[in-house]
Short mmCIF file of C-alpha atoms in Angstrom, two decimals:
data_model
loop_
_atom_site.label_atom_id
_atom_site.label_comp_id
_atom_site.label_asym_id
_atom_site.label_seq_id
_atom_site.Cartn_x
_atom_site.Cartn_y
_atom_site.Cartn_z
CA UNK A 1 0.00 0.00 0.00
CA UNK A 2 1.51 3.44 -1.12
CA UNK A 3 2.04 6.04 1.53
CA UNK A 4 3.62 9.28 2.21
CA UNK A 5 3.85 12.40 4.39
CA UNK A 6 2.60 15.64 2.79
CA UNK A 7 2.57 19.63 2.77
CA UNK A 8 -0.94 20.99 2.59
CA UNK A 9 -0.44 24.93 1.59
CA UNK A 10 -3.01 26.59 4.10
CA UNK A 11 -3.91 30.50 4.70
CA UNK A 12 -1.54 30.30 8.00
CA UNK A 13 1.26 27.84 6.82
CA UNK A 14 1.65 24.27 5.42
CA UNK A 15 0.05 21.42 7.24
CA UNK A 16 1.75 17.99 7.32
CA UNK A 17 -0.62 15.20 6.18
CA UNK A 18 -0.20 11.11 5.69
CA UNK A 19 -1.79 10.12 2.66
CA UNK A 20 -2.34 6.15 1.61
CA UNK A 21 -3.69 5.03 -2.15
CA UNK A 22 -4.25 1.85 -3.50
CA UNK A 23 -1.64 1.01 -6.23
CA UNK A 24 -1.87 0.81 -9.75
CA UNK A 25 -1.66 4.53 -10.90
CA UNK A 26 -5.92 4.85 -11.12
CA UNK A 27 -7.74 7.27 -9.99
CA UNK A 28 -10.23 6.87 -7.16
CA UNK A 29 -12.59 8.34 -4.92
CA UNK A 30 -10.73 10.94 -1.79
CA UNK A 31 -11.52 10.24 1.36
CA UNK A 32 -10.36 13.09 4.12
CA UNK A 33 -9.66 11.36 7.82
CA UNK A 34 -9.89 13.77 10.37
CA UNK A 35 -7.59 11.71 13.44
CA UNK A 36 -8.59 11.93 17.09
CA UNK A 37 -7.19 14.75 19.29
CA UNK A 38 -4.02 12.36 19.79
CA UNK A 39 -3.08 13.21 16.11
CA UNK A 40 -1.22 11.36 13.54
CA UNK A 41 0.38 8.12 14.85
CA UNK A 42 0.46 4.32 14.06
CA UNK A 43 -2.69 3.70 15.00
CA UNK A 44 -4.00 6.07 12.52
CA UNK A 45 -2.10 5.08 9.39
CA UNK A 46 -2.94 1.77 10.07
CA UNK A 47 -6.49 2.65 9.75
CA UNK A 48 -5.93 5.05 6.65
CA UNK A 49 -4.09 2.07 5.12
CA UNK A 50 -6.96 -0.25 5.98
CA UNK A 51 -9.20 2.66 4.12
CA UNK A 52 -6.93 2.97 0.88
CA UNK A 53 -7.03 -0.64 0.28
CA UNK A 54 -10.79 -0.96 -0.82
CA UNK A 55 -9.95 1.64 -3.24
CA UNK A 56 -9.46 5.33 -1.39
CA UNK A 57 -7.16 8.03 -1.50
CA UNK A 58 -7.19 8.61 2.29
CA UNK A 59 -5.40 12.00 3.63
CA UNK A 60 -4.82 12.35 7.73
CA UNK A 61 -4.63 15.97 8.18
CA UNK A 62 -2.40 16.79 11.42
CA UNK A 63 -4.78 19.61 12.37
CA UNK A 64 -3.11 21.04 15.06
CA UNK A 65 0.05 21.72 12.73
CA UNK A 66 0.28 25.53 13.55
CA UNK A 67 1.76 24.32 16.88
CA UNK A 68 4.35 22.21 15.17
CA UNK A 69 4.54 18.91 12.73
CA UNK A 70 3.14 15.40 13.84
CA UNK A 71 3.90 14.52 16.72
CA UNK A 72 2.83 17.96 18.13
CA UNK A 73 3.39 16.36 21.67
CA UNK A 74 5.09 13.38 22.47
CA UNK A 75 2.85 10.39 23.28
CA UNK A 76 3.36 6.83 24.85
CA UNK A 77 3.31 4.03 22.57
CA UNK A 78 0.31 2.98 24.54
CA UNK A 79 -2.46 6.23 25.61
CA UNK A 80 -3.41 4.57 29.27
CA UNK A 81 -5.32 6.06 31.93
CA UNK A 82 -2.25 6.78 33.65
CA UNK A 83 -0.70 8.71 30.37
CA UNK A 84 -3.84 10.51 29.55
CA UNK A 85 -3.92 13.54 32.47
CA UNK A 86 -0.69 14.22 31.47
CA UNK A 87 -1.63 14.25 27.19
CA UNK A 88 -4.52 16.00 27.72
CA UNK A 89 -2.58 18.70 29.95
CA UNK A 90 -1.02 19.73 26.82
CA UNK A 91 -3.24 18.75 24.19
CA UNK A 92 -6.90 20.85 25.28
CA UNK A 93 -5.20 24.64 24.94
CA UNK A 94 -4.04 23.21 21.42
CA UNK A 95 -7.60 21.66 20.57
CA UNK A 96 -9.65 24.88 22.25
CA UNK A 97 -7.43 27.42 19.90
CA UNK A 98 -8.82 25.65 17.28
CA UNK A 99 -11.17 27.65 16.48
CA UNK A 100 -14.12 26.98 13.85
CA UNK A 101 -12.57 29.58 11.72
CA UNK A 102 -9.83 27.95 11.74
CA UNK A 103 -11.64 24.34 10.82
CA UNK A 104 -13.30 25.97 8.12
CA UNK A 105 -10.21 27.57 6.88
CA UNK A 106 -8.41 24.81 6.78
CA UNK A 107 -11.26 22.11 5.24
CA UNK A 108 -10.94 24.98 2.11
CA UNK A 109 -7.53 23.97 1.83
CA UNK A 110 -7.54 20.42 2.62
CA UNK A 111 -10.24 19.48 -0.03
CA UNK A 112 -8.66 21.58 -2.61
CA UNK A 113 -5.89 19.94 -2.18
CA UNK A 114 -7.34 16.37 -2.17
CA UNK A 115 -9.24 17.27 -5.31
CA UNK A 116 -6.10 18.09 -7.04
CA UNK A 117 -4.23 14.86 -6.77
CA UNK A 118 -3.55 12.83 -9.60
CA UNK A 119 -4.67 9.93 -8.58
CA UNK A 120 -8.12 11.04 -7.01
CA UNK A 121 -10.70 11.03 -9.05
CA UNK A 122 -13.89 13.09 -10.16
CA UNK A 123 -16.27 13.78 -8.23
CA UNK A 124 -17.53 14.08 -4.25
CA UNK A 125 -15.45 13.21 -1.37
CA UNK A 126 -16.14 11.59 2.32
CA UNK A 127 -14.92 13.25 5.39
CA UNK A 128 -14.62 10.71 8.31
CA UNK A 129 -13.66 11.76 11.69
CA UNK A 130 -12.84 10.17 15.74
CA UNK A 131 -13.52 12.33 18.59
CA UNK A 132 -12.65 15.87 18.43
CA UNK A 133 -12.56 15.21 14.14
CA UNK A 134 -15.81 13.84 14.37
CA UNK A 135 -16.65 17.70 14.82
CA UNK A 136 -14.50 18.76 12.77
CA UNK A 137 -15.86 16.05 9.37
CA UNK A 138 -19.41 17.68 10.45
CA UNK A 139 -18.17 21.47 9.91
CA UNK A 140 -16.17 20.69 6.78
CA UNK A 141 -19.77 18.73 5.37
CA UNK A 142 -22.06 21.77 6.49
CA UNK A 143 -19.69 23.84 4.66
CA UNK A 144 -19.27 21.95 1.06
CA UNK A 145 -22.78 20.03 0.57
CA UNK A 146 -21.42 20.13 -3.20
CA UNK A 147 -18.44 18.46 -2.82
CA UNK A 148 -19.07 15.88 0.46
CA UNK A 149 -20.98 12.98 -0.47
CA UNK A 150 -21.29 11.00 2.80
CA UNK A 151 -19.59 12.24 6.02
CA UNK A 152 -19.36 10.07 9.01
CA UNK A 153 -18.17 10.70 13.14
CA UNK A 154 -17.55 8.16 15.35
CA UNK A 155 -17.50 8.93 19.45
CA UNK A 156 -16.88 12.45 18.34
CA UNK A 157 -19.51 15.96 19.54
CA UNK A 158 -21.28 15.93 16.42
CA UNK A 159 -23.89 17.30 17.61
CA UNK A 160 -22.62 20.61 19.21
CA UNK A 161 -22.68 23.26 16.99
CA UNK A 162 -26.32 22.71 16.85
CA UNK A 163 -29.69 22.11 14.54
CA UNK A 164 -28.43 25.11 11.74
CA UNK A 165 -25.18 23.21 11.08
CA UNK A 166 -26.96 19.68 10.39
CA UNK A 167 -29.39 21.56 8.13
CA UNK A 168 -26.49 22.60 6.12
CA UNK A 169 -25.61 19.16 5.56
CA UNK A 170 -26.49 17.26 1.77
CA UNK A 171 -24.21 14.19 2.58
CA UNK A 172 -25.12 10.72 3.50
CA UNK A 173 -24.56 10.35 7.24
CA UNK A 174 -23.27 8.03 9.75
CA UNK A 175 -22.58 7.94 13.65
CA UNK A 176 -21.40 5.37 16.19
CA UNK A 177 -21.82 7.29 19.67
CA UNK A 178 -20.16 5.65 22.68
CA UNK A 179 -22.53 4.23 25.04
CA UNK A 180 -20.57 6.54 27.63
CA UNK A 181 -20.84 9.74 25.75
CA UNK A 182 -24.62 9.40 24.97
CA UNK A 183 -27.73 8.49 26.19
CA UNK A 184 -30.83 7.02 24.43
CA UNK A 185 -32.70 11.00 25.48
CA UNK A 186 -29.95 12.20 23.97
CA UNK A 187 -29.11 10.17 21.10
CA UNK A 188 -33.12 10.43 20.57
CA UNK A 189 -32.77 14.26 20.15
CA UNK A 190 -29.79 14.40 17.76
CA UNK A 191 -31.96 11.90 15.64
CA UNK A 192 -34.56 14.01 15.79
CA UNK A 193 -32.70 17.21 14.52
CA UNK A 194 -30.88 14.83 11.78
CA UNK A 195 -34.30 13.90 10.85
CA UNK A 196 -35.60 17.66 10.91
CA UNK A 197 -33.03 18.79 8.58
CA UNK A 198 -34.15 15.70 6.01
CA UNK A 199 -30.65 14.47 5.98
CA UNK A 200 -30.56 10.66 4.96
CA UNK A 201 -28.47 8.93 8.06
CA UNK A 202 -27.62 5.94 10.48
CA UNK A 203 -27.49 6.92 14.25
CA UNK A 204 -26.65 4.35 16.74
CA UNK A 205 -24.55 3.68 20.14
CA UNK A 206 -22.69 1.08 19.71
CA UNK A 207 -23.10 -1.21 22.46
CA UNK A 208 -20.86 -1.75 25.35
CA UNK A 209 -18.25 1.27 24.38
CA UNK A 210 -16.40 4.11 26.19
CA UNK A 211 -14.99 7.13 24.18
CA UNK A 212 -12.07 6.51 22.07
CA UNK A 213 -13.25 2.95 21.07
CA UNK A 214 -11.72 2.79 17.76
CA UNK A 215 -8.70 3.46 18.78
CA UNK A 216 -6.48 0.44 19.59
CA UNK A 217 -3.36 2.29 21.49
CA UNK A 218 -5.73 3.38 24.01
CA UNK A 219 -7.76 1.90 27.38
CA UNK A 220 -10.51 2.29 25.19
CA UNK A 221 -10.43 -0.01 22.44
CA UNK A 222 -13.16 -2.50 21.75
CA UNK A 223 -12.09 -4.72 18.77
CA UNK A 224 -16.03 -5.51 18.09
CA UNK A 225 -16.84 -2.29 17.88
CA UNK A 226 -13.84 -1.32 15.67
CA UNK A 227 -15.14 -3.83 12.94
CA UNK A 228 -19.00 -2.41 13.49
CA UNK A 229 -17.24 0.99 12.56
CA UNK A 230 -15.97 -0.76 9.19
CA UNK A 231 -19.22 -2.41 8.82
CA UNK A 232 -21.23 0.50 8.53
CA UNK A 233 -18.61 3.32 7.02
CA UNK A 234 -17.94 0.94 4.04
CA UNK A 235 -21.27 0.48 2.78
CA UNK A 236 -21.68 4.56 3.44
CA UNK A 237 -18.73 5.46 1.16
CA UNK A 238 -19.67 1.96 -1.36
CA UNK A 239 -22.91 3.88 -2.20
CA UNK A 240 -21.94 7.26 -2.49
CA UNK A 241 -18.84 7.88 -3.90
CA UNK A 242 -18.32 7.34 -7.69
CA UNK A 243 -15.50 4.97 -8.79
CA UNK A 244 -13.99 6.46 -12.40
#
């Protein structure tokens, strides 16, 4: 499986991105990965590879790249509950200067410059996203319903900017909540405003999970609900993004 590290030219810099393709020289179908709030690591081009080989260009922004290039902060091979007051210490003033201006800045640049690789193809784009980029897939949707096809979050706030952002939204949708992030009242009311905004969409909790739970360097992981993740993002992207 091809890789490599990339410059994205933003308004404020260059952001450092891993990209994976399926060989062959073709053109196919982009898919931008927004990574937890951990950032770019093996865990995460493991999963972009896993992406690129049923026929995706997948890019991993590292969003947080105007405080320096992946790995913004150092991190333990393994994220325990130990590690994590420590990570989080130095990671939430990074996340909360991160400002939606910023997001939407940036999702300008990062699907322009998806668009113009050579080997991605015509056509819409998916935006995927884990925790914190969960939020982040949902702005960069609201804000291109021409170009995002299908956008998905998994145990990310997709709800919190509110009902006017998901009525923004033209893509095909799909979230797997933690079952200790949300509750049925609340996964209920996010349904409800997905639903108001005529948005075609899967919304579930996937059972028996904590935050974090696709993430297999972390106290989180849950390898069932890892493949439940594949199950239902593969399909998404299957029916709604063109192969040339």
């Amino acid at each position: 499986m091809p890789t490599k590290m990339l410059h994205i030219p933003t308004a404020d810099g260059q952001a450092d991105a891993f990209a994976a393709f399926p060989e062959g020289g073709e053109r196919h179908p982009g898919v931008l990965m927004y990574p937890d709030g951990f950032g770019i690591r093996p865990v995460l081009r493991e999963m972009a590879r896993e992406l690129a080989g049923h026929g995706y260009y997948v890019v991993v922004p590292n969003f947080l790249y105007r405080h320096g290039p992946t790995p913004v902060i150092e991190l333990p091979e393994h994220i325990g509950e130990e590690a994590r007051p420590a990570v989080f210490a130095q990671l939430m003033p990074l996340i909360e200067a991160h400002t939606a201006e910023r997001v939407l800045s940036d999702a300008d640049a990062y699907l322009g410059f998806l668009a113009a690789q050579p080997e991605v193809g015509a056509g819409p784009v998916a935006v995927t996203g884990y925790c914190i980029g969960g939020l982040l897939a949902m702005r960069t949707a609201a804000a291109h319903p021409g170009q995002v096809a299908a956008v998905a979050g998994f145990h990310g706030p997709v709800g919190a900017d509110g009902p006017d952002v998901l009525a923004k939204l033209t893509a095909q949708v799909h979230f797997g909540h933690a079952e200790g992030d949300m509750t049925p009242e609340t996964l209920g009311a996010l349904n409800q405003a997905l639903d108001a905004a005529g948005v075609g969409y899967t919304s579930e909790i996937y059972p028996g999970t904590v935050h974090g739970f696709t993430m297999s360097d972390t106290d989180a992981f849950n390898p069932a609900a890892l493949q439940r993740h594949w199950d239902r993002l593969l399909p998404l992207l299957s029916r709604t993004l063109a192969r040339s």
